[in-house]
CSV table of C-alpha atoms in Angstrom, one decimal:
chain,number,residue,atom,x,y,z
J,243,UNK,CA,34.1,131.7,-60.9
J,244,UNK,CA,34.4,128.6,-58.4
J,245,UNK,CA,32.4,128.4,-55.3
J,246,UNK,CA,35.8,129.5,-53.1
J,247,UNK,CA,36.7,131.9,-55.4
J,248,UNK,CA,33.3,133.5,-54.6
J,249,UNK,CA,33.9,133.4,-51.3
J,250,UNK,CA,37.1,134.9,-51.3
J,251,UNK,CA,35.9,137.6,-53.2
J,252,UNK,CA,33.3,138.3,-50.7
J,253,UNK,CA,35.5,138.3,-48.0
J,254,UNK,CA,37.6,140.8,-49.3
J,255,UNK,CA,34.8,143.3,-49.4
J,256,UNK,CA,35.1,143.0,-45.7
J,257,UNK,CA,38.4,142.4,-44.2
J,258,UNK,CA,38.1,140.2,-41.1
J,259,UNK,CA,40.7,138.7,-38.7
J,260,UNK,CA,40.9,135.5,-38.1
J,261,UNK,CA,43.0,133.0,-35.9
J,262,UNK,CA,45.0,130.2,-36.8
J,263,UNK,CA,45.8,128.4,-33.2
J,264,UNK,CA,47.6,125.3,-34.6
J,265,UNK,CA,51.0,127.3,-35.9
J,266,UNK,CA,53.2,124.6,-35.3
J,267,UNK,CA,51.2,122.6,-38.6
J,268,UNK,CA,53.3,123.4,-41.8
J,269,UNK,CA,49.6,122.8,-43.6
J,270,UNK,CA,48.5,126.0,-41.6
J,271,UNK,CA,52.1,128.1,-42.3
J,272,UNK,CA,51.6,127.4,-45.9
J,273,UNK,CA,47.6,128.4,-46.0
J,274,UNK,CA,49.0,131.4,-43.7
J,275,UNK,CA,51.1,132.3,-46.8
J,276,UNK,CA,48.4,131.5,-49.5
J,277,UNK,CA,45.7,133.8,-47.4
J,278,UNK,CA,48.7,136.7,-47.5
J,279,UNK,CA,49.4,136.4,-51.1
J,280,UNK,CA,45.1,136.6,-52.0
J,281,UNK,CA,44.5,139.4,-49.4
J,282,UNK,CA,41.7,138.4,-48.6
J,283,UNK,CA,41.6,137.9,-44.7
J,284,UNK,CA,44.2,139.4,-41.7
J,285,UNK,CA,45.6,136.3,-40.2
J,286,UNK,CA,46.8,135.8,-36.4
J,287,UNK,CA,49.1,133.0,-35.3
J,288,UNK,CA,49.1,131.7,-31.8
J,289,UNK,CA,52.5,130.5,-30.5
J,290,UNK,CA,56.1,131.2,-30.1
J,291,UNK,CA,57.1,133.6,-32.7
J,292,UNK,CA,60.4,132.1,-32.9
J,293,UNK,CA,59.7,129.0,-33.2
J,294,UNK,CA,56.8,129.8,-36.0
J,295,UNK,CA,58.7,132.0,-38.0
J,296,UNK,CA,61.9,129.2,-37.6
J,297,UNK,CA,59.1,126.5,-38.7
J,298,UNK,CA,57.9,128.6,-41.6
J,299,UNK,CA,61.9,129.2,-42.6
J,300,UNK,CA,62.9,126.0,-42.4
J,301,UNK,CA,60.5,125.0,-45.3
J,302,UNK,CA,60.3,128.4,-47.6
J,303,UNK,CA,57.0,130.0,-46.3
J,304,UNK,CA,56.7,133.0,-46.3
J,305,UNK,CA,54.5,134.9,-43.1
J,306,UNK,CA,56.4,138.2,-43.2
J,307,UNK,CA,53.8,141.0,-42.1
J,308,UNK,CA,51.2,138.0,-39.8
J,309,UNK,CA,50.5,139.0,-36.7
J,310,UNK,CA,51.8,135.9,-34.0
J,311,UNK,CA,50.8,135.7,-30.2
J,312,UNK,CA,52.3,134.6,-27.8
J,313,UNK,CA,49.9,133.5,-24.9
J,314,UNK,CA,53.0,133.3,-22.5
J,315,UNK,CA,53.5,137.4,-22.7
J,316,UNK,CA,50.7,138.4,-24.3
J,317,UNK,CA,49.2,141.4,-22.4
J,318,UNK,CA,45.7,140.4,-23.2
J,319,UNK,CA,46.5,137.1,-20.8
J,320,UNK,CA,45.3,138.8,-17.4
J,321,UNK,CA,41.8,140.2,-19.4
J,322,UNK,CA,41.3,136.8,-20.9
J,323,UNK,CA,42.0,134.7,-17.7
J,324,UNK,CA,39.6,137.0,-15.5
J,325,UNK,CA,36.9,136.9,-18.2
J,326,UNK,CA,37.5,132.9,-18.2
J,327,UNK,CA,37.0,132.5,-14.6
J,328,UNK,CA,33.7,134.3,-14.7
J,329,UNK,CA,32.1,132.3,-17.1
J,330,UNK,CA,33.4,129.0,-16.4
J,331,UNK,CA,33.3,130.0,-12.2
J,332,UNK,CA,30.4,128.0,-11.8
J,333,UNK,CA,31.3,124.7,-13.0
J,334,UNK,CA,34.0,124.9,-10.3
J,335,UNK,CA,37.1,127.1,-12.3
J,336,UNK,CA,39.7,128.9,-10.5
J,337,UNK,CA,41.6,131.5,-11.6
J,338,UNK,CA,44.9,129.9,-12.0
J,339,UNK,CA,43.1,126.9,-13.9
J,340,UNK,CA,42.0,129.7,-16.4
J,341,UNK,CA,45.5,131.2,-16.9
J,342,UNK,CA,47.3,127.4,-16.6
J,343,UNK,CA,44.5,126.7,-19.9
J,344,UNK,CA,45.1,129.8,-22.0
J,345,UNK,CA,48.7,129.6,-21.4
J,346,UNK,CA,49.1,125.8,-22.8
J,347,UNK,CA,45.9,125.3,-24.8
J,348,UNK,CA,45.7,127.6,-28.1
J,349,UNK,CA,42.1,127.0,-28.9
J,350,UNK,CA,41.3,128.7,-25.6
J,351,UNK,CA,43.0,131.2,-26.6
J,352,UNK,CA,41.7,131.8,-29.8
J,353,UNK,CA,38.1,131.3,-28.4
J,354,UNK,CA,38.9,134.0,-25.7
J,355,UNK,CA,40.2,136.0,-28.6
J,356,UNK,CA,36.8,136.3,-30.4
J,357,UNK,CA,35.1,136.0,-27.2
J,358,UNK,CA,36.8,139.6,-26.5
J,359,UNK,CA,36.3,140.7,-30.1
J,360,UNK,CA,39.7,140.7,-30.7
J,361,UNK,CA,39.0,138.6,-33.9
J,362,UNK,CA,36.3,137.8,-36.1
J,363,UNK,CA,36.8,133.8,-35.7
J,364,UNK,CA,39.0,131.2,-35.6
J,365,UNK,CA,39.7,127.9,-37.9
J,366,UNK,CA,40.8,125.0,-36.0
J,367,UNK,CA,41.8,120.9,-36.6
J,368,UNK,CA,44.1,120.1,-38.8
J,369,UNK,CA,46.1,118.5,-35.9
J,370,UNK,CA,43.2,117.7,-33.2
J,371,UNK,CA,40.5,116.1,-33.0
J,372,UNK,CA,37.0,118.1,-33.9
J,373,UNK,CA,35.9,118.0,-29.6
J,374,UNK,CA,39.2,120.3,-28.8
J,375,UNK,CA,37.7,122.9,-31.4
J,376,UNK,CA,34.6,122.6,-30.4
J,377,UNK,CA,34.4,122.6,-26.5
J,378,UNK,CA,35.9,125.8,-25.6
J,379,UNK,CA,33.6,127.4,-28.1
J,380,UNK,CA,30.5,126.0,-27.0
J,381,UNK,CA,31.5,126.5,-23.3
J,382,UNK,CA,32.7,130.1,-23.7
J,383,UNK,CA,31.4,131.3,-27.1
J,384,UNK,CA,27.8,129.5,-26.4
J,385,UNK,CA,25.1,129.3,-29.1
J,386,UNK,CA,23.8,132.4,-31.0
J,387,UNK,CA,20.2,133.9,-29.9
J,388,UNK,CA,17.1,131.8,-31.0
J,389,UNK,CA,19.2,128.8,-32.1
J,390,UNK,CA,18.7,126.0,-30.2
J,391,UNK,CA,21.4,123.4,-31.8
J,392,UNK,CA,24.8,123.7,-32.5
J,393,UNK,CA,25.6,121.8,-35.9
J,394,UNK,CA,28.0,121.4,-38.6
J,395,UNK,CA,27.9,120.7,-42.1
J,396,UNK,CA,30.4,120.4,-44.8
J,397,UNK,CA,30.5,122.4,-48.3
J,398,UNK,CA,30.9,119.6,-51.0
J,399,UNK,CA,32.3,121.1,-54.6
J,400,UNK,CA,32.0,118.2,-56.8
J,401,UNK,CA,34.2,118.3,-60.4
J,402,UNK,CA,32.0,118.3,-63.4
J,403,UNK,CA,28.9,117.4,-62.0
J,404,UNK,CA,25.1,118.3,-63.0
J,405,UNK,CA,23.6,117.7,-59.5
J,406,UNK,CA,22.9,120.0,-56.8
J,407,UNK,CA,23.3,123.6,-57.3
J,408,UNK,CA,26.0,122.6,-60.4
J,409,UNK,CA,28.1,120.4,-58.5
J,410,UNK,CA,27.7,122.3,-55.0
J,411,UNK,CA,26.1,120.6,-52.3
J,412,UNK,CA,26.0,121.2,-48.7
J,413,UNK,CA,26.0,118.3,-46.0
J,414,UNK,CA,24.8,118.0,-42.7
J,415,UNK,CA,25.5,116.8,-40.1
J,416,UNK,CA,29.1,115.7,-40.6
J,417,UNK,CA,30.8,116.8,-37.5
J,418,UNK,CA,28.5,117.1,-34.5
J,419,UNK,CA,25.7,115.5,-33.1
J,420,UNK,CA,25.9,111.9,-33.0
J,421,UNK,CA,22.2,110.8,-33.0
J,422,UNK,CA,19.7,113.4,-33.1
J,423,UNK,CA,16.1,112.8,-32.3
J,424,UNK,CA,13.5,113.8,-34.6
J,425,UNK,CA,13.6,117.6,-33.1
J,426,UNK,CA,17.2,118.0,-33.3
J,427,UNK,CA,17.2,116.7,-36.2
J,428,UNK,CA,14.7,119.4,-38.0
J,429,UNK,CA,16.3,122.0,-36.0
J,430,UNK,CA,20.0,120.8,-38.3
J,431,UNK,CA,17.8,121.0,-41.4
J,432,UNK,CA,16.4,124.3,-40.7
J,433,UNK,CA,19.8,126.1,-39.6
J,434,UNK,CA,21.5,124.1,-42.8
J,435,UNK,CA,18.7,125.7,-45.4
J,436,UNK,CA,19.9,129.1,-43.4
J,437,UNK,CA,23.7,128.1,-44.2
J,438,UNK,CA,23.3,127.0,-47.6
J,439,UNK,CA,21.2,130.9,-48.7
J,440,UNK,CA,23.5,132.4,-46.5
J,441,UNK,CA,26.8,130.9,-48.0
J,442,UNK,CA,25.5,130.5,-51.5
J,443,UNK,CA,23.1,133.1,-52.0
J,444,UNK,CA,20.6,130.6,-53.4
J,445,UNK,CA,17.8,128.9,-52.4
J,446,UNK,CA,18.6,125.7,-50.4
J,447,UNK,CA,16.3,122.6,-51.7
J,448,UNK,CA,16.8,120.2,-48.6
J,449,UNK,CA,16.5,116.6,-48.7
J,450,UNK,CA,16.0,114.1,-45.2
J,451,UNK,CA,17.9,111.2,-46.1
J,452,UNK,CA,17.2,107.9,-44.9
J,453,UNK,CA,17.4,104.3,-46.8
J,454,UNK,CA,13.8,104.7,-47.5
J,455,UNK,CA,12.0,107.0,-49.8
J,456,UNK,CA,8.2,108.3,-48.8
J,457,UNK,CA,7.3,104.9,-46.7
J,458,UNK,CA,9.3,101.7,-49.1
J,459,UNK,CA,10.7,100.6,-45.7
J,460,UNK,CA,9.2,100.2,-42.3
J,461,UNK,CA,11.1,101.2,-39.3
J,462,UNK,CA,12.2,103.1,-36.4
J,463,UNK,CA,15.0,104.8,-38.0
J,464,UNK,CA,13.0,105.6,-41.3
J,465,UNK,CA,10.1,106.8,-38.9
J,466,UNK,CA,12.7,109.5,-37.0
J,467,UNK,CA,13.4,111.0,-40.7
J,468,UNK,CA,9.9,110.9,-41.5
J,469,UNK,CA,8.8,112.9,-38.2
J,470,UNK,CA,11.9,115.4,-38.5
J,471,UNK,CA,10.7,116.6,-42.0
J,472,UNK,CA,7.2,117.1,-40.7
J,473,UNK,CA,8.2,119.1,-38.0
J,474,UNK,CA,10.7,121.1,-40.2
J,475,UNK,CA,8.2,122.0,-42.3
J,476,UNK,CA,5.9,123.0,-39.4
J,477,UNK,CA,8.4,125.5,-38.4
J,478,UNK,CA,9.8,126.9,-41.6
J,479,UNK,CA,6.7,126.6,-44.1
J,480,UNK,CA,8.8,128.8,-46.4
J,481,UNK,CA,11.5,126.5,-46.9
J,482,UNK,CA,11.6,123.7,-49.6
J,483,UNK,CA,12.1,120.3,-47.5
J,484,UNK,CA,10.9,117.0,-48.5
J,485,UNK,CA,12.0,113.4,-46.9
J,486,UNK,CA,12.3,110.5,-46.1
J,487,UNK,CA,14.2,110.0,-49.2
J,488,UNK,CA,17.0,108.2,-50.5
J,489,UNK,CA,20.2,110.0,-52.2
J,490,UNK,CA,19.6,108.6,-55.7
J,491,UNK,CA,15.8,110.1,-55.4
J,492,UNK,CA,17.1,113.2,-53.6
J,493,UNK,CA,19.6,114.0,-56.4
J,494,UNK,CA,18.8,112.2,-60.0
J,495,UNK,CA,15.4,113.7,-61.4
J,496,UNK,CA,14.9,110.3,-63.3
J,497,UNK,CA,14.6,108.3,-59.9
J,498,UNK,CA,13.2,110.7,-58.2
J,499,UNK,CA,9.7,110.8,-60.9
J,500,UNK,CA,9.4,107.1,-59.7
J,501,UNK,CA,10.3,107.2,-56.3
J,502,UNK,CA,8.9,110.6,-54.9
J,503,UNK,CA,6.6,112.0,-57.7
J,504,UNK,CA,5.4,115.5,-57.2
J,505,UNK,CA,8.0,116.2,-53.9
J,506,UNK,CA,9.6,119.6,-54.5
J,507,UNK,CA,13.1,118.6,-53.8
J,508,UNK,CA,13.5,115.1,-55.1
J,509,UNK,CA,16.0,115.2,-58.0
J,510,UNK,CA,16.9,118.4,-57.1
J,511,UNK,CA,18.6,118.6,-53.8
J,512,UNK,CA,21.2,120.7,-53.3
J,513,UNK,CA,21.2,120.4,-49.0
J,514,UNK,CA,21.6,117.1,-47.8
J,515,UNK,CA,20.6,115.8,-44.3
J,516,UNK,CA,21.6,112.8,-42.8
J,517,UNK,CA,19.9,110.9,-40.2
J,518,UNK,CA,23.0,110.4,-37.8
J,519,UNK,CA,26.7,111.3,-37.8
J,520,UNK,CA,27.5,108.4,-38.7
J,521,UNK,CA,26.1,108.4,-42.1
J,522,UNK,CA,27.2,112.4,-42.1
J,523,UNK,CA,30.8,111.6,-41.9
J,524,UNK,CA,30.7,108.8,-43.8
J,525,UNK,CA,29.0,110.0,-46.7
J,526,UNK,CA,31.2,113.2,-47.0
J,527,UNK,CA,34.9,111.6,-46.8
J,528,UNK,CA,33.6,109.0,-49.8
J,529,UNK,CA,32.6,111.8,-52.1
J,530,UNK,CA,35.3,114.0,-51.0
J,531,UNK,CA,37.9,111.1,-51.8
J,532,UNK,CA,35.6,109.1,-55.0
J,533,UNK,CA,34.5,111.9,-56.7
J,534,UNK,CA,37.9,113.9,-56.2
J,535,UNK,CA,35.5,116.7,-54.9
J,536,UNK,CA,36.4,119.8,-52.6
J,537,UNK,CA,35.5,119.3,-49.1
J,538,UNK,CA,35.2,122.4,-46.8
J,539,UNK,CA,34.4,121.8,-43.2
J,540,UNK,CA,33.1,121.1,-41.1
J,541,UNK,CA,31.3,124.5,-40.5
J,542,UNK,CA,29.8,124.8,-37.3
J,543,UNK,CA,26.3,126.9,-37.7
J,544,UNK,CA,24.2,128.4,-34.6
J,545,UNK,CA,27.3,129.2,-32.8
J,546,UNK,CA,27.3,133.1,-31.8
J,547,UNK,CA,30.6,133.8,-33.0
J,548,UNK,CA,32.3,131.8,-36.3
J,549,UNK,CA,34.4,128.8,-35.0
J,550,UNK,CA,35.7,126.3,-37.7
J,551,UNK,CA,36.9,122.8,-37.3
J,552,UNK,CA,39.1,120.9,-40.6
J,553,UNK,CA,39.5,117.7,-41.4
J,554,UNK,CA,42.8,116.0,-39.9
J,555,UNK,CA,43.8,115.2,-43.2
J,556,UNK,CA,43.2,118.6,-45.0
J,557,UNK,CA,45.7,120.3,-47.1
J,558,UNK,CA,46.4,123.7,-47.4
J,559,UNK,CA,44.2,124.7,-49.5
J,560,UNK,CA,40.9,123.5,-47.8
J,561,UNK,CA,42.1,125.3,-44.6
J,562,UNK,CA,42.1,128.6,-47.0
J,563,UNK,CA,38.4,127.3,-48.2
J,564,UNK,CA,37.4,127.8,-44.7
J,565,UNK,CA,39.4,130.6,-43.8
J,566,UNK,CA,37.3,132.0,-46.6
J,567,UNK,CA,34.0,130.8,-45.5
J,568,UNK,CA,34.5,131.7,-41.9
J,569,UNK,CA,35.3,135.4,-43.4
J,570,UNK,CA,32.0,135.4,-45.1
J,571,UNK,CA,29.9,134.2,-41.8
J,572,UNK,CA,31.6,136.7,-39.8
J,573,UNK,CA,30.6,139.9,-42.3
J,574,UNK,CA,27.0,138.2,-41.6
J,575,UNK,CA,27.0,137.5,-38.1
């Protein structure tokens, strides 16, 4: 069984609902369809029915049965435009600037949506940037108790491959933080080991990537890595973290007996941190595209509620991965 076969058949021990707020995207009318056919998840649409159901005509989809909202006369509108205004009141939010946003901006409406428990989550991005995704749910959903860093990280299912958990990697962060100190920086690591055991039901062997491995190179970047895995390990004893370390030590056993003997996760990693977004984003688009591997994300983690952002250029079938995987972190939320 694949990794996203897994996860679909975990979701569907669980039925959840989950929202789909860029409708107008044939990518998302077509992973609408596929998510209908596998029964795995209740999907909502948010937009004009006609127009949807017109779009999804036009090029052979079929969404009979999906549920589609209309923000314009949805009776939820009132409920989610006073609850709005009374969280975002104090950074100076009126009531009409909350309806005038939930009537022309779906992701607020979605976000509202599993604000009210009205759905489980909501996948988002595969025609916006990963920002309009992830503002209204940081500024309405807010971060889940005793987390203290929203991150991402990206599910990585490379084809034939004997590294990582059999080809399965997780890497983080690929979405989020831009340049996270030492502290954020072991927080992403700890809440990633959490993703990978939660997601995978393994154990997560994390690696703390730099372009040095245990002290070759001398510097402040290399010293950030280094500091981060000490801290990380301060708080989460029980977790198997080792860094700074390159990705040939961190992955390739060989290498890893010259350049880290006796670490615990070098040649072995299956969790992959990266010092800076940068490198994050990077480094998953090249295998994703190179290696001709399955990329799935990126997953937001520490959130209190499951919000997803894609890739701009995902196809249908990676928005279905993370339909699937959002399904799976609602059940455990």
């Amino acid at each position: 069984m694949t990794f996203i076969d897994a996860m679909k058949e975990k979701a569907r021990k669980d039925i959840k609902n989950i929202v789909l707020p860029e409708a107008d995207d044939v990518r998302v009318l077509k992973a609408t369809e596929m998510v209908l056919n596998e029964g795995f998840a209740n999907i909502m649409l948010i937009g004009d029915t006609d127009e949807i159901k017109n779009l999804a005509k036009e090029n052979n989809i079929n969404i009979d049965g999906v549920q589609i909202i209309n923000p314009l006369t949805s009776t939820k509108l009132r409920k989610y435009s006073d609850d709005l205004y009374e969280l975002r009141k104090a950074k100076g939010m009126t009531i009409e600037q909350a309806q005038e946003l939930l009537k022309t901006n779906s992701r607020y409406f979605a976000t509202m949506m599993v604000k009210s428990g009205d759905a489980d989550g909501f996948v988002s991005g595969a025609n916006h940037p990963t920002s309009d995704t992830l503002r209204p749910a940081l500024q309405i959903l807010k971060t889940a108790p005793g987390t203290k860093l929203v991150s991402t990280f990206c599910v990585i299912v490379v084809p034939n491959c004997e590294y990582g958990e059999d080809g399965v990697f997780v890497f983080a962060d690929c979405g989020l933080n831009q340049n996270p100190n030492s502290e954020e920086l072991s927080e992403i690591a700890i809440s990633t080991a959490k993703s990978f055991k939660q997601i995978l039901e393994k154990e997560p062997k994390v690696a703390m990537l730099s372009y040095s491995t245990k002290g070759s190179a001398k510097a402040e970047e290399v010293d950030k890595v280094r500091i981060a895995t000490e801290l990380a390990k301060e708080k989460a004893p029980e977790l198997a973290i080792d860094g700074e370390m390159q990705f040939d030590a961190a992955i390739i056993p060989e290498i890893a007996k010259s350049k880290a003997p006796g670490s615990n996760v070098a040649g072995q990693a299956n969790t992959i941190i990266f010092p800076e977004l940068e490198a994050g984003n990077i480094g998953y688009k090249l295998v994703e595209r190179l290696a001709k591997a399955e990329a799935y994300g990126p997953i937001c983690q520490g959130m209190a509620k499951p919000v997803n952002d894609l890739s701009r250029g995902c196809k249908a079938e990676d928005i279905v991965g993370v339909v699937a995987i959002t399904c799976v972190q609602a059940q455990q939320n």
